[in-house]
């Protein structure tokens, strides 16, 4: 019998490694630095360069396989920051070694440095053929005609079947009616609700707003022992900057029209949203420090990074009585919110646009989207089906399984790991078909909002004062 002991904070980062074997070494070449040079000379007729802050096993595998299929094309991965060290825990069984990996978030300073470097390269005409646009205001570069219209490439390519992809994801990523950056994989932003405490409550997460949540939350607060402190908090611990970012990103189009270069942060809607956010703390609706994290109704840190997360996280929270809920939203777009750690754009000035598109298309292919190394939620329906089929072998002797007897030890409680039932697998597919809200906005605007709202949450400025400052700063930025 295999027994893995894992801290809950590690599990919240990623559970995919329960399905993955130890990553093998690769003989591919990765370039680190700003020059884009490589120590391995190109052996083919074309070289496609891809800029990414930090490469990963998925990109390295794709490079290796693509070059084997296309000996006339070399893929040069231009890495700006080496991969951070990760902490791992291991389990043994049936000749396999498996790892539980605690993923470290990239340093914000490195993200800013990467975005600045890519921006300078794009403006000077020296950018790579393919660019990972994480942390970049891709809309501004699209306006300057520096990014290729990927929608045109898709429509003109008879071999690309758009119906094989989740339409909600592509639609949510469009800008001025076209795709300029396409996500290769996504993660989902969702809450985990405590079904035991929500018993009898009607929660329609398909269309609720933040005001709806506040109303629902107020009815869920309880102080049964009359000590003046809540026994139950509607929302788990979340810092003000995280809360306002979540609220902004769920409703970004309502407050900023990047294409028209118009800001609407001095509107009553934004001012009321600020006041509502602060009231969640003032009215003790958010878990206080040193309180029992199990006494919450909604856990806001239920990010779904992998299929394993989607299946196991609800079972591992609230004594197995957890369930996923969509975040509230103020915009017309309703559904499951997503972000992407690997959105790709093609440099419109590239001399290798055809080859660049072929490589991007390969990353979107059934083969790569179904690979274990994807480490995310596939945007390709066939890839997603293969990933769910792999999940169904969990805890069995199958290829993706970990042995017939597998348990997790969560905070002293043993939990048997079994494959999802057909009903549970269908529930996962239902969530995937409901992905339709892009949970990322212009990073510069987000930073402005976070910085300027800090004094408001500290009680130093009014919502109206803060909204006016944000309006002026965002308006100036949009006109640049």
GROMACS .gro file of C-alpha atoms in nm:
model
  480
    1UNK     CA    1   0.000   0.000   0.000
    2UNK     CA    2   0.127   0.344  -0.085
    3UNK     CA    3   0.082   0.628   0.157
    4UNK     CA    4   0.155   0.987   0.069
    5UNK     CA    5   0.161   1.251   0.341
    6UNK     CA    6   0.091   1.592   0.197
    7UNK     CA    7   0.029   1.931   0.351
    8UNK     CA    8  -0.295   2.088   0.239
    9UNK     CA    9  -0.120   2.403   0.120
   10UNK     CA   10   0.090   2.197  -0.119
   11UNK     CA   11  -0.215   2.016  -0.251
   12UNK     CA   12  -0.382   2.349  -0.323
   13UNK     CA   13  -0.094   2.434  -0.554
   14UNK     CA   14  -0.107   2.121  -0.765
   15UNK     CA   15  -0.217   1.760  -0.758
   16UNK     CA   16  -0.127   1.668  -1.113
   17UNK     CA   17   0.193   1.497  -1.010
   18UNK     CA   18  -0.004   1.210  -0.862
   19UNK     CA   19  -0.069   1.115  -1.223
   20UNK     CA   20   0.275   1.192  -1.358
   21UNK     CA   21   0.601   1.005  -1.353
   22UNK     CA   22   0.921   1.181  -1.260
   23UNK     CA   23   1.012   1.417  -1.543
   24UNK     CA   24   1.293   1.272  -1.749
   25UNK     CA   25   1.586   1.477  -1.864
   26UNK     CA   26   1.574   1.639  -2.205
   27UNK     CA   27   1.851   1.685  -2.457
   28UNK     CA   28   1.686   1.990  -2.609
   29UNK     CA   29   1.848   2.331  -2.608
   30UNK     CA   30   1.704   2.628  -2.420
   31UNK     CA   31   1.844   2.977  -2.444
   32UNK     CA   32   1.850   3.197  -2.134
   33UNK     CA   33   1.895   3.572  -2.158
   34UNK     CA   34   1.799   3.865  -2.376
   35UNK     CA   35   2.010   3.791  -2.683
   36UNK     CA   36   1.822   3.493  -2.817
   37UNK     CA   37   2.150   3.331  -2.916
   38UNK     CA   38   2.199   2.957  -2.882
   39UNK     CA   39   2.502   2.736  -2.840
   40UNK     CA   40   2.355   2.478  -3.076
   41UNK     CA   41   2.368   2.584  -3.443
   42UNK     CA   42   2.051   2.550  -3.644
   43UNK     CA   43   2.051   2.239  -3.856
   44UNK     CA   44   1.733   2.311  -4.051
   45UNK     CA   45   1.628   2.570  -4.303
   46UNK     CA   46   1.409   2.766  -4.060
   47UNK     CA   47   1.439   2.863  -3.694
   48UNK     CA   48   1.129   2.960  -3.498
   49UNK     CA   49   1.209   3.146  -3.175
   50UNK     CA   50   0.969   3.139  -2.881
   51UNK     CA   51   1.003   3.388  -2.595
   52UNK     CA   52   0.893   3.271  -2.251
   53UNK     CA   53   0.986   3.390  -1.903
   54UNK     CA   54   1.048   3.033  -1.782
   55UNK     CA   55   1.034   2.720  -1.996
   56UNK     CA   56   0.883   2.393  -1.877
   57UNK     CA   57   0.871   2.025  -1.960
   58UNK     CA   58   0.572   2.071  -2.192
   59UNK     CA   59   0.749   2.322  -2.416
   60UNK     CA   60   1.070   2.120  -2.416
   61UNK     CA   61   0.879   1.805  -2.513
   62UNK     CA   62   0.690   1.991  -2.786
   63UNK     CA   63   1.020   2.124  -2.925
   64UNK     CA   64   1.169   1.776  -2.929
   65UNK     CA   65   0.871   1.615  -3.098
   66UNK     CA   66   0.812   1.896  -3.345
   67UNK     CA   67   1.172   1.899  -3.464
   68UNK     CA   68   1.155   1.522  -3.513
   69UNK     CA   69   0.843   1.564  -3.728
   70UNK     CA   70   0.983   1.869  -3.913
   71UNK     CA   71   1.359   1.822  -3.961
   72UNK     CA   72   1.373   2.141  -4.168
   73UNK     CA   73   1.258   2.355  -3.872
   74UNK     CA   74   1.438   2.426  -3.546
   75UNK     CA   75   1.256   2.558  -3.237
   76UNK     CA   76   1.462   2.795  -3.023
   77UNK     CA   77   1.312   2.853  -2.677
   78UNK     CA   78   1.431   3.191  -2.552
   79UNK     CA   79   1.401   3.172  -2.174
   80UNK     CA   80   1.435   3.492  -1.968
   81UNK     CA   81   1.437   3.341  -1.619
   82UNK     CA   82   1.554   2.999  -1.505
   83UNK     CA   83   1.292   2.775  -1.347
   84UNK     CA   84   1.267   2.824  -0.967
   85UNK     CA   85   1.352   2.545  -0.729
   86UNK     CA   86   1.052   2.337  -0.624
   87UNK     CA   87   0.996   2.130  -0.313
   88UNK     CA   88   0.888   1.774  -0.375
   89UNK     CA   89   0.756   1.485  -0.174
   90UNK     CA   90   0.782   1.133  -0.310
   91UNK     CA   91   0.597   0.807  -0.289
   92UNK     CA   92   0.700   0.462  -0.408
   93UNK     CA   93   0.495   0.180  -0.544
   94UNK     CA   94   0.486  -0.088  -0.816
   95UNK     CA   95   0.818   0.024  -0.963
   96UNK     CA   96   0.704   0.382  -1.010
   97UNK     CA   97   0.826   0.696  -0.846
   98UNK     CA   98   0.579   0.979  -0.822
   99UNK     CA   99   0.617   1.332  -0.697
  100UNK     CA  100   0.400   1.589  -0.530
  101UNK     CA  101   0.533   1.926  -0.643
  102UNK     CA  102   0.484   2.255  -0.463
  103UNK     CA  103   0.480   2.515  -0.738
  104UNK     CA  104   0.631   2.853  -0.658
  105UNK     CA  105   0.469   3.160  -0.807
  106UNK     CA  106   0.703   3.368  -1.023
  107UNK     CA  107   0.849   3.682  -0.869
  108UNK     CA  108   0.638   3.987  -0.976
  109UNK     CA  109   0.961   4.175  -1.044
  110UNK     CA  110   1.065   3.908  -1.293
  111UNK     CA  111   0.726   3.926  -1.461
  112UNK     CA  112   0.762   4.302  -1.493
  113UNK     CA  113   1.115   4.265  -1.630
  114UNK     CA  114   0.997   4.008  -1.884
  115UNK     CA  115   0.705   4.228  -1.996
  116UNK     CA  116   0.936   4.527  -2.031
  117UNK     CA  117   1.190   4.330  -2.236
  118UNK     CA  118   0.927   4.185  -2.470
  119UNK     CA  119   0.765   4.527  -2.513
  120UNK     CA  120   1.096   4.684  -2.612
  121UNK     CA  121   1.166   4.402  -2.859
  122UNK     CA  122   0.822   4.432  -3.017
  123UNK     CA  123   0.853   4.809  -3.059
  124UNK     CA  124   1.202   4.776  -3.211
  125UNK     CA  125   1.097   4.498  -3.450
  126UNK     CA  126   1.334   4.248  -3.288
  127UNK     CA  127   1.085   4.028  -3.103
  128UNK     CA  128   1.072   3.651  -3.129
  129UNK     CA  129   0.844   3.477  -3.376
  130UNK     CA  130   0.619   3.342  -3.097
  131UNK     CA  131   0.568   3.521  -2.766
  132UNK     CA  132   0.416   3.410  -2.436
  133UNK     CA  133   0.201   3.711  -2.346
  134UNK     CA  134   0.159   3.646  -1.971
  135UNK     CA  135   0.183   3.981  -1.792
  136UNK     CA  136   0.177   4.177  -2.119
  137UNK     CA  137  -0.090   4.429  -2.229
  138UNK     CA  138  -0.138   4.241  -2.555
  139UNK     CA  139  -0.429   4.466  -2.655
  140UNK     CA  140  -0.198   4.766  -2.686
  141UNK     CA  141   0.041   4.572  -2.907
  142UNK     CA  142  -0.250   4.448  -3.117
  143UNK     CA  143  -0.361   4.811  -3.166
  144UNK     CA  144  -0.012   4.893  -3.292
  145UNK     CA  145  -0.035   4.605  -3.545
  146UNK     CA  146   0.256   4.426  -3.379
  147UNK     CA  147   0.069   4.098  -3.323
  148UNK     CA  148  -0.066   3.869  -3.594
  149UNK     CA  149  -0.441   3.814  -3.619
  150UNK     CA  150  -0.462   3.449  -3.515
  151UNK     CA  151  -0.831   3.430  -3.602
  152UNK     CA  152  -0.735   3.489  -3.966
  153UNK     CA  153  -0.473   3.214  -3.950
  154UNK     CA  154  -0.729   2.973  -3.807
  155UNK     CA  155  -0.997   3.054  -4.065
  156UNK     CA  156  -0.756   3.024  -4.358
  157UNK     CA  157  -0.612   2.691  -4.242
  158UNK     CA  158  -0.835   2.404  -4.357
  159UNK     CA  159  -0.649   2.163  -4.127
  160UNK     CA  160  -0.744   2.360  -3.816
  161UNK     CA  161  -1.084   2.257  -3.682
  162UNK     CA  162  -1.205   2.530  -3.449
  163UNK     CA  163  -1.501   2.317  -3.342
  164UNK     CA  164  -1.254   2.086  -3.167
  165UNK     CA  165  -1.183   2.358  -2.911
  166UNK     CA  166  -1.379   2.511  -2.625
  167UNK     CA  167  -1.547   2.807  -2.792
  168UNK     CA  168  -1.598   2.990  -2.464
  169UNK     CA  169  -1.223   3.014  -2.407
  170UNK     CA  170  -1.140   3.149  -2.751
  171UNK     CA  171  -1.439   3.388  -2.746
  172UNK     CA  172  -1.334   3.528  -2.408
  173UNK     CA  173  -0.983   3.595  -2.538
  174UNK     CA  174  -1.091   3.792  -2.845
  175UNK     CA  175  -1.008   4.160  -2.875
  176UNK     CA  176  -1.194   4.376  -3.124
  177UNK     CA  177  -1.347   4.060  -3.265
  178UNK     CA  178  -1.022   3.869  -3.322
  179UNK     CA  179  -0.776   3.648  -3.138
  180UNK     CA  180  -0.432   3.800  -3.099
  181UNK     CA  181  -0.318   3.563  -2.826
  182UNK     CA  182  -0.436   3.205  -2.788
  183UNK     CA  183  -0.411   3.007  -2.463
  184UNK     CA  184  -0.246   2.666  -2.488
  185UNK     CA  185  -0.375   2.566  -2.145
  186UNK     CA  186  -0.585   2.729  -1.875
  187UNK     CA  187  -0.649   2.719  -1.502
  188UNK     CA  188  -0.990   2.789  -1.348
  189UNK     CA  189  -1.073   3.047  -1.082
  190UNK     CA  190  -1.345   2.903  -0.864
  191UNK     CA  191  -1.455   2.888  -0.501
  192UNK     CA  192  -1.510   2.574  -0.298
  193UNK     CA  193  -1.838   2.584  -0.109
  194UNK     CA  194  -1.914   2.402   0.216
  195UNK     CA  195  -2.216   2.192   0.127
  196UNK     CA  196  -2.289   2.111   0.491
  197UNK     CA  197  -2.327   2.480   0.578
  198UNK     CA  198  -2.506   2.559   0.251
  199UNK     CA  199  -2.772   2.297   0.311
  200UNK     CA  200  -3.107   2.440   0.208
  201UNK     CA  201  -2.951   2.756   0.060
  202UNK     CA  202  -3.027   2.843  -0.301
  203UNK     CA  203  -2.710   2.962  -0.473
  204UNK     CA  204  -2.731   3.032  -0.845
  205UNK     CA  205  -2.364   3.077  -0.929
  206UNK     CA  206  -2.450   3.095  -1.297
  207UNK     CA  207  -2.559   3.455  -1.272
  208UNK     CA  208  -2.491   3.594  -0.926
  209UNK     CA  209  -2.330   3.935  -0.871
  210UNK     CA  210  -2.111   4.053  -0.585
  211UNK     CA  211  -2.417   4.222  -0.435
  212UNK     CA  212  -2.597   3.887  -0.449
  213UNK     CA  213  -2.305   3.727  -0.269
  214UNK     CA  214  -2.306   3.998   0.000
  215UNK     CA  215  -2.677   3.942   0.061
  216UNK     CA  216  -2.630   3.566   0.078
  217UNK     CA  217  -2.322   3.602   0.298
  218UNK     CA  218  -2.497   3.824   0.551
  219UNK     CA  219  -2.754   3.551   0.609
  220UNK     CA  220  -2.482   3.290   0.668
  221UNK     CA  221  -2.299   3.462   0.952
  222UNK     CA  222  -2.359   3.296   1.288
  223UNK     CA  223  -2.249   3.347   1.650
  224UNK     CA  224  -2.401   3.051   1.830
  225UNK     CA  225  -2.196   3.087   2.148
  226UNK     CA  226  -2.271   3.462   2.174
  227UNK     CA  227  -1.907   3.560   2.229
  228UNK     CA  228  -1.930   3.848   1.985
  229UNK     CA  229  -1.721   3.667   1.725
  230UNK     CA  230  -1.865   3.479   1.427
  231UNK     CA  231  -1.864   3.101   1.445
  232UNK     CA  232  -1.908   3.088   1.070
  233UNK     CA  233  -1.752   3.316   0.811
  234UNK     CA  234  -1.908   3.330   0.463
  235UNK     CA  235  -1.570   3.379   0.289
  236UNK     CA  236  -1.228   3.238   0.374
  237UNK     CA  237  -0.917   3.449   0.429
  238UNK     CA  238  -0.842   3.677   0.135
  239UNK     CA  239  -0.637   3.997   0.136
  240UNK     CA  240  -0.791   4.325   0.008
  241UNK     CA  241  -0.559   4.341  -0.294
  242UNK     CA  242  -0.659   3.987  -0.393
  243UNK     CA  243  -1.027   4.059  -0.342
  244UNK     CA  244  -1.032   4.379  -0.546
  245UNK     CA  245  -0.830   4.211  -0.823
  246UNK     CA  246  -1.080   3.926  -0.834
  247UNK     CA  247  -1.373   4.169  -0.844
  248UNK     CA  248  -1.210   4.382  -1.114
  249UNK     CA  249  -1.116   4.089  -1.336
  250UNK     CA  250  -1.465   3.942  -1.316
  251UNK     CA  251  -1.608   4.271  -1.447
  252UNK     CA  252  -1.318   4.441  -1.630
  253UNK     CA  253  -1.504   4.535  -1.948
  254UNK     CA  254  -1.754   4.729  -1.739
  255UNK     CA  255  -1.488   4.970  -1.617
  256UNK     CA  256  -1.234   4.990  -1.899
  257UNK     CA  257  -1.272   4.985  -2.276
  258UNK     CA  258  -0.914   4.934  -2.392
  259UNK     CA  259  -1.004   4.943  -2.762
  260UNK     CA  260  -1.189   5.275  -2.733
  261UNK     CA  261  -0.929   5.400  -2.482
  262UNK     CA  262  -1.198   5.493  -2.229
  263UNK     CA  263  -1.195   5.444  -1.853
  264UNK     CA  264  -1.509   5.428  -1.638
  265UNK     CA  265  -1.362   5.403  -1.289
  266UNK     CA  266  -1.534   5.719  -1.165
  267UNK     CA  267  -1.872   5.559  -1.231
  268UNK     CA  268  -2.122   5.484  -0.951
  269UNK     CA  269  -2.087   5.113  -1.033
  270UNK     CA  270  -1.714   5.106  -0.953
  271UNK     CA  271  -1.754   5.325  -0.644
  272UNK     CA  272  -2.028   5.096  -0.515
  273UNK     CA  273  -1.809   4.791  -0.585
  274UNK     CA  274  -1.530   4.943  -0.375
  275UNK     CA  275  -1.769   5.010  -0.088
  276UNK     CA  276  -1.909   4.658  -0.111
  277UNK     CA  277  -1.558   4.510  -0.102
  278UNK     CA  278  -1.467   4.702   0.214
  279UNK     CA  279  -1.799   4.614   0.378
  280UNK     CA  280  -1.709   4.245   0.357
  281UNK     CA  281  -1.428   4.316   0.604
  282UNK     CA  282  -1.614   4.571   0.813
  283UNK     CA  283  -1.911   4.338   0.857
  284UNK     CA  284  -1.685   4.044   0.947
  285UNK     CA  285  -1.791   3.836   0.647
  286UNK     CA  286  -1.431   3.737   0.567
  287UNK     CA  287  -1.235   3.498   0.787
  288UNK     CA  288  -1.034   3.685   1.049
  289UNK     CA  289  -0.676   3.602   1.143
  290UNK     CA  290  -0.628   3.309   1.381
  291UNK     CA  291  -0.977   3.175   1.314
  292UNK     CA  292  -1.056   2.815   1.221
  293UNK     CA  293  -1.033   2.790   0.839
  294UNK     CA  294  -1.285   2.505   0.845
  295UNK     CA  295  -1.555   2.742   0.969
  296UNK     CA  296  -1.607   2.910   0.634
  297UNK     CA  297  -1.881   2.869   0.377
  298UNK     CA  298  -1.678   2.956   0.066
  299UNK     CA  299  -1.305   2.895   0.036
  300UNK     CA  300  -1.174   3.155  -0.217
  301UNK     CA  301  -0.846   2.971  -0.285
  302UNK     CA  302  -0.986   2.685  -0.487
  303UNK     CA  303  -0.787   2.749  -0.806
  304UNK     CA  304  -0.815   2.456  -1.044
  305UNK     CA  305  -0.476   2.414  -1.208
  306UNK     CA  306  -0.514   2.049  -1.309
  307UNK     CA  307  -0.782   1.787  -1.368
  308UNK     CA  308  -0.670   1.622  -1.046
  309UNK     CA  309  -0.748   1.945  -0.861
  310UNK     CA  310  -1.095   1.956  -1.013
  311UNK     CA  311  -1.168   1.605  -0.894
  312UNK     CA  312  -0.992   1.586  -0.557
  313UNK     CA  313  -1.004   1.935  -0.406
  314UNK     CA  314  -1.378   1.924  -0.316
  315UNK     CA  315  -1.318   1.586  -0.151
  316UNK     CA  316  -1.029   1.724   0.050
  317UNK     CA  317  -1.216   2.026   0.186
  318UNK     CA  318  -1.497   2.045   0.440
  319UNK     CA  319  -1.471   1.675   0.528
  320UNK     CA  320  -1.544   1.573   0.172
  321UNK     CA  321  -1.851   1.796   0.141
  322UNK     CA  322  -1.698   2.062  -0.082
  323UNK     CA  323  -1.827   2.169  -0.423
  324UNK     CA  324  -1.703   2.419  -0.681
  325UNK     CA  325  -1.883   2.749  -0.744
  326UNK     CA  326  -1.828   3.018  -1.005
  327UNK     CA  327  -1.716   3.358  -0.884
  328UNK     CA  328  -1.970   3.644  -0.873
  329UNK     CA  329  -1.952   3.886  -1.165
  330UNK     CA  330  -2.075   4.233  -1.253
  331UNK     CA  331  -2.038   4.194  -1.630
  332UNK     CA  332  -2.271   4.046  -1.885
  333UNK     CA  333  -2.037   3.751  -1.940
  334UNK     CA  334  -2.134   3.470  -1.704
  335UNK     CA  335  -1.974   3.134  -1.653
  336UNK     CA  336  -1.653   2.981  -1.523
  337UNK     CA  337  -1.356   3.217  -1.502
  338UNK     CA  338  -1.015   3.113  -1.635
  339UNK     CA  339  -0.660   3.237  -1.666
  340UNK     CA  340  -0.373   3.105  -1.875
  341UNK     CA  341  -0.005   3.062  -1.789
  342UNK     CA  342   0.075   2.993  -2.155
  343UNK     CA  343  -0.103   3.237  -2.390
  344UNK     CA  344   0.081   3.268  -2.721
  345UNK     CA  345   0.096   3.546  -2.977
  346UNK     CA  346   0.272   3.559  -3.312
  347UNK     CA  347   0.492   3.855  -3.401
  348UNK     CA  348   0.338   4.028  -3.703
  349UNK     CA  349   0.688   4.133  -3.815
  350UNK     CA  350   0.818   3.776  -3.808
  351UNK     CA  351   0.987   3.644  -4.120
  352UNK     CA  352   0.867   3.296  -4.020
  353UNK     CA  353   0.495   3.354  -3.960
  354UNK     CA  354   0.392   3.038  -4.145
  355UNK     CA  355   0.631   2.821  -3.945
  356UNK     CA  356   0.537   3.003  -3.623
  357UNK     CA  357   0.169   2.925  -3.678
  358UNK     CA  358   0.248   2.562  -3.753
  359UNK     CA  359   0.428   2.530  -3.419
  360UNK     CA  360   0.147   2.705  -3.228
  361UNK     CA  361  -0.100   2.476  -3.402
  362UNK     CA  362   0.106   2.175  -3.293
  363UNK     CA  363   0.089   2.291  -2.931
  364UNK     CA  364  -0.291   2.299  -2.975
  365UNK     CA  365  -0.300   1.953  -3.135
  366UNK     CA  366  -0.467   1.645  -2.991
  367UNK     CA  367  -0.125   1.492  -2.930
  368UNK     CA  368   0.018   1.774  -2.719
  369UNK     CA  369  -0.309   1.865  -2.549
  370UNK     CA  370  -0.349   1.509  -2.424
  371UNK     CA  371   0.007   1.482  -2.290
  372UNK     CA  372   0.065   1.457  -1.916
  373UNK     CA  373   0.327   1.729  -1.942
  374UNK     CA  374   0.059   1.987  -2.029
  375UNK     CA  375   0.016   2.050  -1.654
  376UNK     CA  376  -0.305   2.243  -1.703
  377UNK     CA  377  -0.658   2.229  -1.841
  378UNK     CA  378  -0.661   2.154  -2.215
  379UNK     CA  379  -0.835   2.394  -2.455
  380UNK     CA  380  -0.870   2.110  -2.707
  381UNK     CA  381  -1.180   1.893  -2.646
  382UNK     CA  382  -1.010   1.572  -2.759
  383UNK     CA  383  -0.714   1.650  -2.538
  384UNK     CA  384  -0.947   1.710  -2.244
  385UNK     CA  385  -1.122   1.378  -2.304
  386UNK     CA  386  -0.788   1.198  -2.300
  387UNK     CA  387  -0.692   1.377  -1.977
  388UNK     CA  388  -1.021   1.277  -1.812
  389UNK     CA  389  -0.977   0.919  -1.934
  390UNK     CA  390  -0.635   0.921  -1.768
  391UNK     CA  391  -0.796   1.048  -1.449
  392UNK     CA  392  -1.030   0.749  -1.460
  393UNK     CA  393  -0.729   0.520  -1.411
  394UNK     CA  394  -0.640   0.690  -1.082
  395UNK     CA  395  -0.583   0.436  -0.806
  396UNK     CA  396  -0.588   0.144  -1.048
  397UNK     CA  397  -0.313  -0.063  -1.204
  398UNK     CA  398  -0.360   0.118  -1.537
  399UNK     CA  399  -0.096   0.325  -1.711
  400UNK     CA  400  -0.191   0.647  -1.534
  401UNK     CA  401  -0.281   0.479  -1.207
  402UNK     CA  402  -0.076   0.461  -0.895
  403UNK     CA  403  -0.154   0.108  -0.787
  404UNK     CA  404  -0.470  -0.058  -0.666
  405UNK     CA  405  -0.418   0.070  -0.313
  406UNK     CA  406  -0.345   0.440  -0.279
  407UNK     CA  407  -0.417   0.683   0.002
  408UNK     CA  408  -0.354   1.043   0.088
  409UNK     CA  409  -0.296   1.149   0.446
  410UNK     CA  410  -0.452   1.493   0.483
  411UNK     CA  411  -0.391   1.654   0.820
  412UNK     CA  412  -0.393   1.316   0.991
  413UNK     CA  413  -0.695   1.182   0.804
  414UNK     CA  414  -0.647   0.898   0.556
  415UNK     CA  415  -0.831   0.932   0.227
  416UNK     CA  416  -0.854   0.654  -0.030
  417UNK     CA  417  -0.794   0.771  -0.384
  418UNK     CA  418  -1.033   0.614  -0.631
  419UNK     CA  419  -1.115   0.688  -0.995
  420UNK     CA  420  -1.400   0.930  -1.066
  421UNK     CA  421  -1.736   0.779  -1.141
  422UNK     CA  422  -1.901   0.842  -1.477
  423UNK     CA  423  -2.121   1.099  -1.303
  424UNK     CA  424  -1.818   1.278  -1.158
  425UNK     CA  425  -1.640   1.272  -1.495
  426UNK     CA  426  -1.953   1.418  -1.658
  427UNK     CA  427  -1.956   1.694  -1.397
  428UNK     CA  428  -1.597   1.785  -1.490
  429UNK     CA  429  -1.691   1.800  -1.858
  430UNK     CA  430  -1.986   2.025  -1.772
  431UNK     CA  431  -1.752   2.272  -1.604
  432UNK     CA  432  -1.520   2.270  -1.905
  433UNK     CA  433  -1.806   2.349  -2.141
  434UNK     CA  434  -1.901   2.643  -1.919
  435UNK     CA  435  -1.563   2.820  -1.931
  436UNK     CA  436  -1.635   3.165  -2.071
  437UNK     CA  437  -1.490   3.447  -1.856
  438UNK     CA  438  -1.133   3.569  -1.899
  439UNK     CA  439  -1.006   3.628  -1.546
  440UNK     CA  440  -0.713   3.847  -1.652
  441UNK     CA  441  -0.718   4.213  -1.744
  442UNK     CA  442  -0.454   4.461  -1.852
  443UNK     CA  443  -0.177   4.413  -1.589
  444UNK     CA  444  -0.093   4.784  -1.577
  445UNK     CA  445  -0.455   4.877  -1.500
  446UNK     CA  446  -0.478   4.604  -1.237
  447UNK     CA  447  -0.165   4.738  -1.067
  448UNK     CA  448  -0.306   5.091  -1.065
  449UNK     CA  449  -0.630   4.973  -0.905
  450UNK     CA  450  -0.450   4.763  -0.641
  451UNK     CA  451  -0.208   5.043  -0.546
  452UNK     CA  452  -0.467   5.318  -0.532
  453UNK     CA  453  -0.730   5.122  -0.339
  454UNK     CA  454  -0.490   5.032  -0.055
  455UNK     CA  455  -0.553   5.363   0.130
  456UNK     CA  456  -0.927   5.309   0.092
  457UNK     CA  457  -0.919   4.968   0.259
  458UNK     CA  458  -0.706   5.122   0.535
  459UNK     CA  459  -0.970   5.390   0.592
  460UNK     CA  460  -0.744   5.676   0.479
  461UNK     CA  461  -0.937   5.779   0.165
  462UNK     CA  462  -1.296   5.766   0.049
  463UNK     CA  463  -1.415   5.547  -0.236
  464UNK     CA  464  -1.491   5.860  -0.439
  465UNK     CA  465  -1.139   5.999  -0.393
  466UNK     CA  466  -0.978   5.671  -0.490
  467UNK     CA  467  -1.204   5.626  -0.793
  468UNK     CA  468  -1.110   5.973  -0.922
  469UNK     CA  469  -0.737   5.901  -0.896
  470UNK     CA  470  -0.777   5.564  -1.068
  471UNK     CA  471  -0.985   5.723  -1.343
  472UNK     CA  472  -0.717   5.982  -1.416
  473UNK     CA  473  -0.427   5.736  -1.411
  474UNK     CA  474  -0.598   5.473  -1.624
  475UNK     CA  475  -0.719   5.737  -1.874
  476UNK     CA  476  -0.362   5.864  -1.911
  477UNK     CA  477  -0.231   5.512  -1.957
  478UNK     CA  478  -0.490   5.424  -2.222
  479UNK     CA  479  -0.395   5.731  -2.424
  480UNK     CA  480  -0.024   5.645  -2.431
   0.00000   0.00000   0.00000
